[in-house]
Coordinates of C-alpha atoms and ligand atoms in Angstrom, one line a residue:
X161 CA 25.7 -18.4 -23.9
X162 CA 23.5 -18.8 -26.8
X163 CA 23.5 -16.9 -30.1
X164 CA 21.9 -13.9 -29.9
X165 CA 21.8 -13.2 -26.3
X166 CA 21.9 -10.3 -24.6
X167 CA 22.3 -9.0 -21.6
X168 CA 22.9 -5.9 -19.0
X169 CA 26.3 -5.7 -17.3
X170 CA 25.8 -7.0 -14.1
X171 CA 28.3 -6.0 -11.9
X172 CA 27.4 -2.7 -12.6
X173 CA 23.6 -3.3 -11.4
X174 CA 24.5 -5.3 -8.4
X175 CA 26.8 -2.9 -6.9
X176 CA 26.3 0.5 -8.3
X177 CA 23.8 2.1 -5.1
X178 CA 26.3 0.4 -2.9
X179 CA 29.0 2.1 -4.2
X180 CA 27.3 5.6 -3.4
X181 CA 28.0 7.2 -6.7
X182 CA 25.1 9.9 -7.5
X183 CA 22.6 8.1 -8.6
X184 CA 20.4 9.9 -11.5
X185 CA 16.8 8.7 -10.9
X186 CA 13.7 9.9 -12.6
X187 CA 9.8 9.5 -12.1
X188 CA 8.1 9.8 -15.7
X189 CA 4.5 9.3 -15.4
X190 CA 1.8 9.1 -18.7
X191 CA -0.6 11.4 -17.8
X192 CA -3.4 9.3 -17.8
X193 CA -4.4 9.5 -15.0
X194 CA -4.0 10.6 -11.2
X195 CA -1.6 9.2 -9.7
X196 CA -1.8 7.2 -6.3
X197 CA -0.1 5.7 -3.6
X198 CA 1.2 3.1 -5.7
X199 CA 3.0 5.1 -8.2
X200 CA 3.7 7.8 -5.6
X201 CA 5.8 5.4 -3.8
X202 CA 7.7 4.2 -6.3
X203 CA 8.9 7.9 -7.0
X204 CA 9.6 7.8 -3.4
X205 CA 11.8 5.1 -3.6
X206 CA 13.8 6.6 -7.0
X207 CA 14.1 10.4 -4.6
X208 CA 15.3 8.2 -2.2
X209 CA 18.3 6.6 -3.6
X210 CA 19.1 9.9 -5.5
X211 CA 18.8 12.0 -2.0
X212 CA 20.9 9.1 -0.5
X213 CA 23.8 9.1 -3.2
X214 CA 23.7 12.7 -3.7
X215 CA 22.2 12.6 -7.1
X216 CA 19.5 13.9 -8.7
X217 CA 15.5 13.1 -9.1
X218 CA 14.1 14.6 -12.4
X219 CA 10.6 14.2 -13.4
X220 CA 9.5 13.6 -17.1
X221 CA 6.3 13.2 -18.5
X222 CA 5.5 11.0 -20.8
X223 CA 2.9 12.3 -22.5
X224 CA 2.8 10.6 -26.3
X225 CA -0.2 9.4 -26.2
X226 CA -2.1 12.1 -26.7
X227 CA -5.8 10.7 -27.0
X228 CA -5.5 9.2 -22.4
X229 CA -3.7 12.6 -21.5
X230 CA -6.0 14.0 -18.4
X231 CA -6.2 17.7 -18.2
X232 CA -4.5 18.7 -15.0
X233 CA -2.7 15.1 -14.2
X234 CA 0.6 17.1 -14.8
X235 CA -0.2 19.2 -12.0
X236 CA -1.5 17.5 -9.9
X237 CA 1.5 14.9 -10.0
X238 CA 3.8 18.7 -9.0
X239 CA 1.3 19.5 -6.8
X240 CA 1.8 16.3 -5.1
X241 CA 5.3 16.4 -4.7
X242 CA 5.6 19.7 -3.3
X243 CA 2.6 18.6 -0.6
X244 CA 5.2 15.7 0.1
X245 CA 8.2 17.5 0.6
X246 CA 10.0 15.7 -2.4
X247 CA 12.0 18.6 -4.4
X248 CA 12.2 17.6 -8.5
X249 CA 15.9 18.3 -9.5
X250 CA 14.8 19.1 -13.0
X251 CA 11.4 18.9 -14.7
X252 CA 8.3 20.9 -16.2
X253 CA 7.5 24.0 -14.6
X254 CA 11.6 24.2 -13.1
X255 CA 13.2 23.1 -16.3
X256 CA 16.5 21.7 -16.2
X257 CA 20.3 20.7 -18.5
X258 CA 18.3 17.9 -20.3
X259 CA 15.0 19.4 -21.0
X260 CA 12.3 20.0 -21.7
X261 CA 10.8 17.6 -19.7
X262 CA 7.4 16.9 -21.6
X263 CA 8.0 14.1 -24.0
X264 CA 5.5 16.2 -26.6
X265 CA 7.6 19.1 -26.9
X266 CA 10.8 16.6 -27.7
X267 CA 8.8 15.2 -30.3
X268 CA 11.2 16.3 -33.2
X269 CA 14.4 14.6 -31.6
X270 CA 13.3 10.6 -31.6
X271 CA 12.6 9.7 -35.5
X272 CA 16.4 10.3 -36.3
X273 CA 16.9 7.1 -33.8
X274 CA 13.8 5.8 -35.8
X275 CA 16.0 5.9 -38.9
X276 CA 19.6 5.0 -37.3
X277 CA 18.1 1.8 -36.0
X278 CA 16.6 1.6 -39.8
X279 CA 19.6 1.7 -41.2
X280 CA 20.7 -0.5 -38.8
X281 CA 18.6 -3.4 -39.2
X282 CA 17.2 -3.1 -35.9
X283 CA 14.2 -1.8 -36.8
X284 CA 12.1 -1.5 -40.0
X285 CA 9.4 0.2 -41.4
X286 CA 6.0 -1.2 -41.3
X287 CA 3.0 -0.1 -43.3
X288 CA 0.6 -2.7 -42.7
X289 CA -3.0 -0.8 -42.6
X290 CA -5.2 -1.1 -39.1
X291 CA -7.7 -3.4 -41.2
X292 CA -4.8 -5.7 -41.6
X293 CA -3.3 -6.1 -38.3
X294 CA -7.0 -6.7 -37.1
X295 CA -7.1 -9.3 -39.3
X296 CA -4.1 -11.0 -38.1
X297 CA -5.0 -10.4 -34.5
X298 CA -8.2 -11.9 -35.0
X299 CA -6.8 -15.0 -36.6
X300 CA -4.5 -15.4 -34.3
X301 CA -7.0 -15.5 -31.3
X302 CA -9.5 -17.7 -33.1
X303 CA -6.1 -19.8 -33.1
X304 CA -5.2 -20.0 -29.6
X305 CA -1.9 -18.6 -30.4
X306 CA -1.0 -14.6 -28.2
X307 CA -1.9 -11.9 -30.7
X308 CA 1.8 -10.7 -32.1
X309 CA 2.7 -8.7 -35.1
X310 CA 3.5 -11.4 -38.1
X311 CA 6.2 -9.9 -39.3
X312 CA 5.0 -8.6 -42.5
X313 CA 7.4 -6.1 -43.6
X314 CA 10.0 -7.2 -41.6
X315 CA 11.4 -8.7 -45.0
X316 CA 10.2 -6.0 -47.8
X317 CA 12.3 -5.5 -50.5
X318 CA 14.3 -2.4 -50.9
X319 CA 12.2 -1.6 -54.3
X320 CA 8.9 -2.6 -52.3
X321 CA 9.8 -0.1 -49.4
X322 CA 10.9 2.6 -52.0
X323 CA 7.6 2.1 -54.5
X324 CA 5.5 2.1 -50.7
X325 CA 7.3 5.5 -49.5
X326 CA 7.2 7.2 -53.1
X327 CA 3.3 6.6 -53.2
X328 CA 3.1 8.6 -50.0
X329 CA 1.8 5.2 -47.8
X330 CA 2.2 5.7 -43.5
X331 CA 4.2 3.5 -41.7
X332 CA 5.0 3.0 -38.3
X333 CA 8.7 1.4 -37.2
X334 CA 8.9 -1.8 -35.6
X335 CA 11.9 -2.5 -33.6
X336 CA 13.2 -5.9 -35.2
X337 CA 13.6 -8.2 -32.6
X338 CA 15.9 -11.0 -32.4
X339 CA 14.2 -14.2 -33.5
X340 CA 16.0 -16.8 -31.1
X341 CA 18.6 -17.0 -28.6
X342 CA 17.6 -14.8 -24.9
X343 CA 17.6 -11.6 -23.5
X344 CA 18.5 -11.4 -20.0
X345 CA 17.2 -8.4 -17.9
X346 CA 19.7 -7.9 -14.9
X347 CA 17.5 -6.3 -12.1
X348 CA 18.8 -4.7 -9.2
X349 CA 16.7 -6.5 -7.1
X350 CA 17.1 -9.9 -8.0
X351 CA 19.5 -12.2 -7.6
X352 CA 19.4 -13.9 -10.8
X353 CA 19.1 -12.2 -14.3
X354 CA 15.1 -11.9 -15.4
X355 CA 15.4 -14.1 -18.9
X356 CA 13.0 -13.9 -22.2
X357 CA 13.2 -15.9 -25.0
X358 CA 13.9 -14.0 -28.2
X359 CA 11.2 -16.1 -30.2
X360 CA 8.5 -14.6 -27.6
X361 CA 9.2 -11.2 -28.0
X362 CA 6.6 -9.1 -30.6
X363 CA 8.3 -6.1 -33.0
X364 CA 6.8 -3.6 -31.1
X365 CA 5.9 -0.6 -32.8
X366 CA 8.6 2.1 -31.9
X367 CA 7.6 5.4 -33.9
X368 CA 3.6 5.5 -34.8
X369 CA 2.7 6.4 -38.3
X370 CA 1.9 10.1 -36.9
X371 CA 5.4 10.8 -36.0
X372 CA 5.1 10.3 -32.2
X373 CA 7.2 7.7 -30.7
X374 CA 5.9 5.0 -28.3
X375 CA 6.9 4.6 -24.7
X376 CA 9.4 2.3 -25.3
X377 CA 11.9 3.8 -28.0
X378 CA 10.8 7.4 -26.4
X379 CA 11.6 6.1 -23.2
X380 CA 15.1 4.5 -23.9
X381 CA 16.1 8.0 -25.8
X382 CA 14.8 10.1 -23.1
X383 CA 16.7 7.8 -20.1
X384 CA 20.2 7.9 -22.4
X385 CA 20.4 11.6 -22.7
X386 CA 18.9 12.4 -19.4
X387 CA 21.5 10.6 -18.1
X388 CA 19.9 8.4 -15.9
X389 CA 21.7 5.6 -13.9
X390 CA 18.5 3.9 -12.3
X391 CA 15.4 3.1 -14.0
X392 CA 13.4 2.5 -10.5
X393 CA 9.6 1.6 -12.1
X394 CA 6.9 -0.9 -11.2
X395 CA 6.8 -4.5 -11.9
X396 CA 4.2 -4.5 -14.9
X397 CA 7.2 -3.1 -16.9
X398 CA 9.6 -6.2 -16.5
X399 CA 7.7 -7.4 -19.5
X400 CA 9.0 -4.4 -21.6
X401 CA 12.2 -4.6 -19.7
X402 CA 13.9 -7.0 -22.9
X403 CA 12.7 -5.0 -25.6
X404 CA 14.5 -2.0 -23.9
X405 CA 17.7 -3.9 -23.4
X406 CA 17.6 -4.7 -26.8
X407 CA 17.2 -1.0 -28.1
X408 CA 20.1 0.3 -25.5
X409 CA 22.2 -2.8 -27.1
X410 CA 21.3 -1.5 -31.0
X411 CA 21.8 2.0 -30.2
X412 CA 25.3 1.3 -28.7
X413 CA 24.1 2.6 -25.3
X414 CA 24.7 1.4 -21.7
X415 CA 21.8 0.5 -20.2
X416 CA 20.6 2.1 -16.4
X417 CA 20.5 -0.1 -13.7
X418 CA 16.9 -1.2 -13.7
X419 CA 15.0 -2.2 -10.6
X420 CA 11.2 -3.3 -11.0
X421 CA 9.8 -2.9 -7.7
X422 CA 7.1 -4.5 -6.3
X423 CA 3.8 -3.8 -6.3
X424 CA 1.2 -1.9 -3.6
X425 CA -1.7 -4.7 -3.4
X426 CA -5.7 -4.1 -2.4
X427 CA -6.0 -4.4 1.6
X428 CA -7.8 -7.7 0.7
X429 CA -6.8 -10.6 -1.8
X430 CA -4.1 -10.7 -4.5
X431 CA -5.3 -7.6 -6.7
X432 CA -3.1 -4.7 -7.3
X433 CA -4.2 -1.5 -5.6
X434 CA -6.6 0.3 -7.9
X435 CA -8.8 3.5 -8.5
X436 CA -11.7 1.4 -9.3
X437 CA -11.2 -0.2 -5.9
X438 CA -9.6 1.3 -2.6
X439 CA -7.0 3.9 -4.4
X440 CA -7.3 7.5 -4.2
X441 CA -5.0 10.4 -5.9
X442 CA -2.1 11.7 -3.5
X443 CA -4.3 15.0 -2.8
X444 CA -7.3 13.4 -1.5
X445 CA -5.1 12.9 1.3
X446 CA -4.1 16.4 2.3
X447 CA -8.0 16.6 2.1
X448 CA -8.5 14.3 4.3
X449 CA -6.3 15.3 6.7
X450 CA -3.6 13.1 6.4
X451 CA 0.3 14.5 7.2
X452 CA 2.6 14.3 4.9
X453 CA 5.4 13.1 7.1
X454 CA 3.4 10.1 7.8
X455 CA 2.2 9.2 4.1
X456 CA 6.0 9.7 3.7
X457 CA 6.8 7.4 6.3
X458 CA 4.3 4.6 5.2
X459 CA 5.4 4.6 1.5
X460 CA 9.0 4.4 2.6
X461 CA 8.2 0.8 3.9
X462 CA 5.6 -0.6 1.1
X463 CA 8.6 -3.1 0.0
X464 CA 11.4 -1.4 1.8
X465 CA 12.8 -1.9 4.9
X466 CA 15.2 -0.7 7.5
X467 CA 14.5 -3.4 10.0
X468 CA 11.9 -5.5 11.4
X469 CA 11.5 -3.3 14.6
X470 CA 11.8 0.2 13.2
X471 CA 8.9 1.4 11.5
X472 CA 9.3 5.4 12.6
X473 CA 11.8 6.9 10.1
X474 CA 12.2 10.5 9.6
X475 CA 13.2 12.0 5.9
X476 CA 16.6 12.5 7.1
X477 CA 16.7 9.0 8.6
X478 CA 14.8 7.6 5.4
X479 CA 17.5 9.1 2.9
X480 CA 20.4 8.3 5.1
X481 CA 19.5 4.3 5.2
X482 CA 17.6 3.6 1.8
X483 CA 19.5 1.5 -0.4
X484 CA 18.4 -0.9 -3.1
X485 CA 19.5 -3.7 -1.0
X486 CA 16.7 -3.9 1.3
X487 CA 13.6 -3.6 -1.3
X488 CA 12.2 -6.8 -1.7
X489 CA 10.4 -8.4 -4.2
X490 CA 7.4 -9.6 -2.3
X491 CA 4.2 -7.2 -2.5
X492 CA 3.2 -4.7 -0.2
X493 CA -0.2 -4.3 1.0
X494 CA -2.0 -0.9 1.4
X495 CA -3.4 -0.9 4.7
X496 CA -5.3 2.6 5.8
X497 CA -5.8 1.3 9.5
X498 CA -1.4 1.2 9.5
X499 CA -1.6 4.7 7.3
X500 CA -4.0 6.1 9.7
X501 CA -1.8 4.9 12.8
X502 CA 1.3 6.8 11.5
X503 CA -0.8 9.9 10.8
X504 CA -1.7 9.9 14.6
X505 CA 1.7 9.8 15.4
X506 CA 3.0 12.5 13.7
X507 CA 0.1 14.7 14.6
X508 CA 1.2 13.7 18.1
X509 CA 4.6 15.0 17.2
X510 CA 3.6 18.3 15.8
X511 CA 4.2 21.5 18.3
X512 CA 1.0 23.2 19.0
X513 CA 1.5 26.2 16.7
X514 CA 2.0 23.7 13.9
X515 CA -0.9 21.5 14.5
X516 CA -2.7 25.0 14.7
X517 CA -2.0 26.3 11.6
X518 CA -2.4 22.9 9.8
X519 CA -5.2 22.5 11.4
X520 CA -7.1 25.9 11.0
X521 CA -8.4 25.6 7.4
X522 CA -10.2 22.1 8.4
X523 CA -11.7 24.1 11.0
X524 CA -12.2 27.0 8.9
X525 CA -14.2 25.2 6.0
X526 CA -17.6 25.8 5.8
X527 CA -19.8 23.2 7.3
X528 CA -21.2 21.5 3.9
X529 CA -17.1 20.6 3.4
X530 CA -17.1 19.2 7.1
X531 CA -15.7 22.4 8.6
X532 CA -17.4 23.8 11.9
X533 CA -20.8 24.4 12.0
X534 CA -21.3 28.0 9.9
X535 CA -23.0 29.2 13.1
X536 CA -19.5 29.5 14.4
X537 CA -18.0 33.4 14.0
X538 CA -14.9 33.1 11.7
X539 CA -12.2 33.9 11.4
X540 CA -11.8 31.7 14.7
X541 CA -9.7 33.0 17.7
X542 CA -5.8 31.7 17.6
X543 CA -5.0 31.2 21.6
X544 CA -8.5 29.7 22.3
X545 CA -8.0 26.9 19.1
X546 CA -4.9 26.2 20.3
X547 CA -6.0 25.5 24.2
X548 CA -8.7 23.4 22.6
X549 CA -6.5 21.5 20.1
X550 CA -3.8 20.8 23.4
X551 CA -6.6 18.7 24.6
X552 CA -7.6 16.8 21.3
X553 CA -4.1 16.3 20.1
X554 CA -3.7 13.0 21.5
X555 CA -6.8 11.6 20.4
X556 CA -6.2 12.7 17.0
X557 CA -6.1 10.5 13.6
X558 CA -6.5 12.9 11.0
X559 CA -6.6 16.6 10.8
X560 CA -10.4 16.3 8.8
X561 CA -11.6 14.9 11.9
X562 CA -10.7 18.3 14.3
X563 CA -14.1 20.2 13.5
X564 CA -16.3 17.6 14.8
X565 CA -14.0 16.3 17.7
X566 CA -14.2 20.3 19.0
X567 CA -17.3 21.5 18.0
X568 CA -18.8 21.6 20.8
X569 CA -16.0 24.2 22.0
X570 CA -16.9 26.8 19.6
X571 CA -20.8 26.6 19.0
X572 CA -23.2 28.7 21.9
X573 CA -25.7 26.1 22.7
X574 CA -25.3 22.3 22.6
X575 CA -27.8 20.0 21.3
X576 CA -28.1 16.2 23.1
X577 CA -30.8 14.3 24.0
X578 CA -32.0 15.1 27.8
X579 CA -31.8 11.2 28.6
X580 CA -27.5 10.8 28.1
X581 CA -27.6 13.2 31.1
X582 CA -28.3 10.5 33.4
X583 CA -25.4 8.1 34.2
X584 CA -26.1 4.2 34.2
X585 CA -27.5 3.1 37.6
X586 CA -28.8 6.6 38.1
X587 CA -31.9 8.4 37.9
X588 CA -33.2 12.0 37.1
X589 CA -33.5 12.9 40.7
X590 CA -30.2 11.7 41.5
X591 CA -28.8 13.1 38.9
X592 CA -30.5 16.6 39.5
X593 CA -29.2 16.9 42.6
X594 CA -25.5 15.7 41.8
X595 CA -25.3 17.9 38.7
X596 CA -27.2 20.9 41.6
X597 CA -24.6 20.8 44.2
X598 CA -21.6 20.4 41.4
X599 CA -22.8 24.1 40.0
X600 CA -23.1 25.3 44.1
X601 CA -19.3 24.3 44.4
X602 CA -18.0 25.6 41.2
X603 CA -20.2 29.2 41.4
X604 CA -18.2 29.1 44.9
X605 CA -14.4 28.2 43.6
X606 CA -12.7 32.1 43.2
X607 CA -10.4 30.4 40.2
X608 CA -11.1 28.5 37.3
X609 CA -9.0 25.3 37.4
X610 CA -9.0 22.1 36.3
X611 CA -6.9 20.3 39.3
X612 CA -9.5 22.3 41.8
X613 CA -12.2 21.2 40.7
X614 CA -11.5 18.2 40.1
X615 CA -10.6 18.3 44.0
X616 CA -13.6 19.5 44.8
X617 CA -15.9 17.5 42.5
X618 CA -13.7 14.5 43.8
X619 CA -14.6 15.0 47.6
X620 CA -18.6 15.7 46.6
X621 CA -18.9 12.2 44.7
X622 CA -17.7 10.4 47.9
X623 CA -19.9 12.6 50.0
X624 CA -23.0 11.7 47.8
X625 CA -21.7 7.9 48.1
X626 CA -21.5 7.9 44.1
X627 CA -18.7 6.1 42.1
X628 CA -17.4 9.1 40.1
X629 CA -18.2 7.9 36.7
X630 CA -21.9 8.5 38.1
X631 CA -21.6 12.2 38.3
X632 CA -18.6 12.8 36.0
X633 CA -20.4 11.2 32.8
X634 CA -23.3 13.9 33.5
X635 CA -21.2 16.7 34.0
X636 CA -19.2 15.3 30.7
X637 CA -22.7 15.7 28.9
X638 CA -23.4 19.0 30.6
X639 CA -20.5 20.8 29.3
X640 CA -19.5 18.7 26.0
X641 CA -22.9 17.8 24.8
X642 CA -21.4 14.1 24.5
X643 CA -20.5 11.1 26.3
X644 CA -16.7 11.3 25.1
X645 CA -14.5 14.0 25.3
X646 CA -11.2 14.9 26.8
X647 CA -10.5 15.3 30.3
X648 CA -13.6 16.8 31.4
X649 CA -11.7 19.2 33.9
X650 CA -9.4 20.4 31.4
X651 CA -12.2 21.0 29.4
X652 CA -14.3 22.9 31.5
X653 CA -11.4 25.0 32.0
X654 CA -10.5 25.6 28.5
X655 CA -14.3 25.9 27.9
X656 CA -14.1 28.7 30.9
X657 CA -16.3 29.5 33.8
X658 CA -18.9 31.4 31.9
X659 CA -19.6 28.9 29.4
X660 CA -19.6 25.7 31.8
X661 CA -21.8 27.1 34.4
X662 CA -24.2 28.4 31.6
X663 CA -24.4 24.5 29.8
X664 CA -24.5 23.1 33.7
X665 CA -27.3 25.6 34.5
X666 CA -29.0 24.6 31.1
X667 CA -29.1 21.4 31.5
X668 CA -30.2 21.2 35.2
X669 CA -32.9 22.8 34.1
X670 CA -33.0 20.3 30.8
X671 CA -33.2 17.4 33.8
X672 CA -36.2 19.6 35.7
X673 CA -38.5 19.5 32.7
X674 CA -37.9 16.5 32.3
X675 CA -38.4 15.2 35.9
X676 CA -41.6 17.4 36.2
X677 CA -42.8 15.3 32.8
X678 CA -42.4 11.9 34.4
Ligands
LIG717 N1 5.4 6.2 -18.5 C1 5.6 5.0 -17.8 C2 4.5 5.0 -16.7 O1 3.6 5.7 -16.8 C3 7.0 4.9 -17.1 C4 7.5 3.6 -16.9 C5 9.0 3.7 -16.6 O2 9.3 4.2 -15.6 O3 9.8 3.3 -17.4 O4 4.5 4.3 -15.7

């Protein structure tokens, strides 16, 4: 091994989630931002392997830079957790043995490793101004050559520093890193150790002139004495990965077990999934009308997988089968059409009282946020939304899509054009007198059932020498308004006797202005 290499003990990073012992994972977000599916599953997968071991899954934020923190990120990042069903073990808001869990309010406890790693030689003090690190930046462009700190101070004398400090000059601290030799990044998920030549690596800045550390010292404190065993975080981070080894190595620390997991890729081409393109925060969602359970279910297998046939996976059966072993390293791709298929299935699964009551505020919402029309009397009547959403349930993708898939059961007239009331290869007369001698027989039925009428209906489409998708698709627009609906006899029951014979009557006589216009 050459001089100066370093390197992660890799037995323990091969085998340690195989071995079951608790894993302690965290998810620490910068509040930049909101977070989306991407990031959202790679918590999922750091939950996972801390439900599956038994450990536990705290969340941190890392919030040092001050100037990108977005109001409300924090809480919406909760917010989306909760709506997920994915408990935090420790964090803001619950608190926790290793807290507090903003990076801000543990402010005071990093310089101290600032100065140990001084004293150390690992790190040094740097008190080049801005003006002069642009000016090495920009020679180093117009050079070809990757912009890198030039090492400056890395070499002050002892009297320089002193004379600097005593005339009250900032600094920041600069990790020193080794000049030659590698550093070798065991990762969890690759067979082969990840390796970086030493002469590559910049002395990144570890504690800024203000006081605050940056993410990487603040992080490498914060994951020693939160204990945690598995650093599960997205690939963009490999690159920091070495300078992070090193500062575990110079502070005497064992590092976690890191895993850099794949990323979530745009439907289309190579791009990483993005706000700016088809990305939306984890809330949008529940707006939307996704399920949890399903968005659950998809992230579970954007680069994990149980097998190649099994793509349904309960939480349970998620937690009880995740292990690092089957994450790969190839990309996943976000794909709504395969999000939106999952969401149908698990609204398929839901009881009716729970699609009711998760489906009762869509409903509910005024019209403007794509609720039922305001015409319709709130607050809506339980047992009648429930009969209606038996019928939609199967045809269901989203939640957001109930109000305009059952409007027509709720408002008191229906609005269609006069012409979808006649059927292809049928005219208004035709049509007139089907839809005439359907209202005779259903004023004359003594109950109100689907399977009679339909019986009924049945026998006077063969009597009027009709295929039934000649009268059925009139009586469909009748009673719905629309040329797709469910069953129509279930719905004319639901709908009750009243309100179908009323919408038959209306637009039989729709058809007879018509007729008489012609
Ligand atoms: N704060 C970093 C982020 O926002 C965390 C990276 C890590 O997990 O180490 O993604």
């Amino acid at each position: 091994m050459p001089q100066g290499s370093i390197t992660t003990p890799a037995p323990a990073a091969a085998t340690s989630d195989r071995s079951e012992t608790p894993a302690r994972t965290r998810f620490a977000p910068s509040p930049t931002g909101l977070q989306h599916i991407g990031g959202y599953r790679t918590a999922l997968f750091s939950w996972l392997l801390a439900r599956h071991t038994g450990g536990q899954f705290p969340l941190r934020i890392e919030d040092t830079d001050i100037a990108r923190t977005v109001p409300g990120a924090v809480e919406a990042v909760i917010e989306g957790f909760k709506w997920l069903g994915m408990e935090i073990d420790e964090g803001p808001e619950i608190g926790g043995p290793f807290g507090p869990y903003f990076q801000t309010q543990r402010r005071d406890l990093y310089p101290p490793y600032a100065e140990r790693l001084i004293r150390s030689g690992a790190a040094y003090r740097c008190f080049c101004t801005r003006e002069r690190l642009d000016q090495v930046r920009q020679s180093q462009i117009a050079r070809h050559l990757p912009p890198r700190y030039d090492r400056h101070c890395r070499n002050l004398s002892e009297e320089e520093i002193a004379r600097n400090l005593s005339a009250g000059q900032g600094y920041t601290v600069r990790l020193a890193s080794p000049l030659e030799g590698k550093t070798s990044v065991v990762d969890a998920l690759r067979s082969t150790p990840i390796e970086f030549d030493n002469a590559n690596l910049d002395d990144a800045i570890l504690l800024k002139s203000d006081g605050y550390p940056t993410y990487h010292l603040a992080n490498v404190i914060d994951d020693h004495l939160m204990r945690i065993t598995h650093v599960l975080r997205a690939e963009e981070w490999i690159s920091s990965a070495p300078l992070h080894v090193i500062l575990y190595q110079a502070l005497g620390w064992e590092p976690p077990v890191f895993a850099h997991v794949p990323d979530v890729l745009e439907p289309q081409g190579g791009m990483k999934l993005s706000k700016r393109k088809s990305a939306i925060p984890m809330l949008e969602y529940r707006e939307r009308g996704y399920l949890p359970e399903a968005l659950f279910n998809y992230m579970a297998l954007l680069g994990w997988s149980y097998d190649d046939k099994e793509s349904i996976l309960s939480r349970e059966q998620l937690i009880a089968a995740f292990t690092l072993e089957r994450v790969g390293v190839a990309p996943a791709r976000y794909d709504e059409g395969r999000l939106l298929w999952f969401n149908g299935y698990y609204i398929r699964q839901l009881s009716l009282d729970d699609l009711l009551a998760r489906t009762l505020p869509f409903l509910e919402r005024p019209e403007a946020s794509g609720g039922l029309p305001d015409s319709v009397t709130r607050p809506i009547e339980r047992d009648y939304a429930r009969r209606v959403l038996a019928l939609e349930q199967e045809r269901m993708k989203t939640l957001a899509e109930a109000p305009d898939m059952t409007s027509f059961f709720f408002v008191d007239t229906l609005e269609y054009p006069a012409q979808t009331l006649i059927a292809k290869n049928m005219d208004a007369s035709a049509t007139l007198n089907g839809l005439r001698r359907s209202l005779a027989i259903l004023e004359s039925l003594d109950g109100w059932v689907a399977a009679e009428m339909e019986t009924r209906l049945r026998d006077l489409v063969t009597e009027l020498g009709l295929k039934p998708v000649q009268l059925f698709s009139s009586l469909r627009v009748a009673v719905t308004g629309r040329a797709v609906s469910p069953p129509l006899f279930e719905t004319m029951e639901t709908l009750g006797r009243g309100v179908s014979l009323s919408r038959l009557r209306q637009a039989i006589s729709t058809l007879e202005s018509l007729a008489s216009g012609e």
